[in-house]
Amino acid sequence: MPRKIPQETRDKLSDKEWLLNMHVQQLFSIVELSKILKVTPAVVRKALRQFSIETPSQQALREASNKRKYGVANPGSIKEFRDKALETMTKKF
């Protein structure tokens, strides 16, 4: 039985400008958009396909996500992360 999508979510999915802004300009991935809208990634993909919106490159999406989460494009540049990776490698090997 299909799940009923709330009207507010349907409005956002049918708003081409909102989708363009979130996915292409602000570089939110399909999975991130699906979490924001509380729908499956397939529903978001269908809406993007309906408006012929091209998905940005995976590298651009990954860098934008890392900047939102960690403040840098590559978390490996954070000393704490490097130290933890080194510690893990020393324990395992």
XYZ file of C-alpha atoms in Angstrom:
93
model
C 0.000 0.000 0.000
C 1.558 3.324 -1.038
C 2.384 5.799 1.665
C 0.595 9.143 1.566
C 3.000 12.048 1.033
C 2.096 15.207 3.008
C 0.906 18.203 0.985
C 3.867 20.370 2.063
C 6.303 17.760 0.758
C 4.367 17.392 -2.493
C 4.491 21.174 -2.924
C 8.275 21.176 -2.551
C 8.673 18.246 -4.940
C 6.573 20.044 -7.546
C 8.515 23.318 -7.149
C 11.254 23.297 -9.796
C 13.005 26.364 -8.369
C 13.234 24.830 -4.877
C 14.653 21.598 -6.281
C 17.161 23.476 -8.460
C 18.268 25.608 -5.527
C 18.687 22.694 -3.112
C 20.204 20.131 -5.489
C 22.234 22.165 -7.986
C 23.100 25.402 -6.182
C 23.359 24.278 -2.537
C 24.582 20.805 -3.603
C 22.357 18.627 -1.415
C 22.529 14.999 -2.603
C 19.422 12.994 -3.449
C 19.754 11.067 -0.177
C 20.068 14.301 1.840
C 17.004 15.738 0.085
C 15.051 12.563 0.776
C 15.886 12.858 4.491
C 14.832 16.527 4.531
C 11.535 15.736 2.798
C 11.024 12.402 4.631
C 10.472 10.441 1.420
C 12.475 7.755 -0.364
C 15.344 8.693 -2.708
C 13.303 7.240 -5.591
C 10.602 9.881 -5.061
C 13.215 12.656 -5.202
C 14.854 11.128 -8.305
C 11.451 10.998 -10.016
C 10.824 14.700 -9.272
C 14.285 15.666 -10.561
C 13.759 13.594 -13.704
C 10.330 15.185 -14.220
C 11.950 18.644 -14.408
C 15.052 17.374 -16.305
C 17.358 18.578 -13.524
C 20.918 17.301 -13.977
C 22.679 15.920 -10.918
C 25.998 17.627 -10.082
C 29.159 15.521 -10.036
C 29.710 13.148 -7.119
C 32.897 15.002 -6.196
C 31.069 18.345 -5.925
C 28.297 16.770 -3.818
C 30.836 15.040 -1.536
C 32.852 18.253 -1.015
C 29.709 20.264 -0.232
C 28.540 17.635 2.250
C 31.954 17.583 3.949
C 31.955 21.390 4.182
C 28.525 21.291 5.847
C 29.552 18.542 8.284
C 33.207 19.341 9.033
C 33.864 22.832 7.667
C 36.442 21.608 5.112
C 36.250 19.907 1.710
C 38.403 16.969 2.831
C 38.095 15.711 6.425
C 41.591 14.207 6.082
C 42.954 17.715 6.465
C 41.716 17.859 10.074
C 44.496 16.866 12.483
C 42.157 14.990 14.861
C 40.948 12.755 12.020
C 44.494 12.025 10.848
C 45.567 11.181 14.411
C 42.621 8.818 14.872
C 43.351 7.095 11.539
C 47.023 6.692 12.491
C 46.051 5.284 15.903
C 43.644 2.791 14.298
C 46.255 1.674 11.753
C 48.866 1.178 14.495
C 46.476 -0.951 16.549
C 45.419 -3.122 13.616
C 48.760 -3.548 11.892
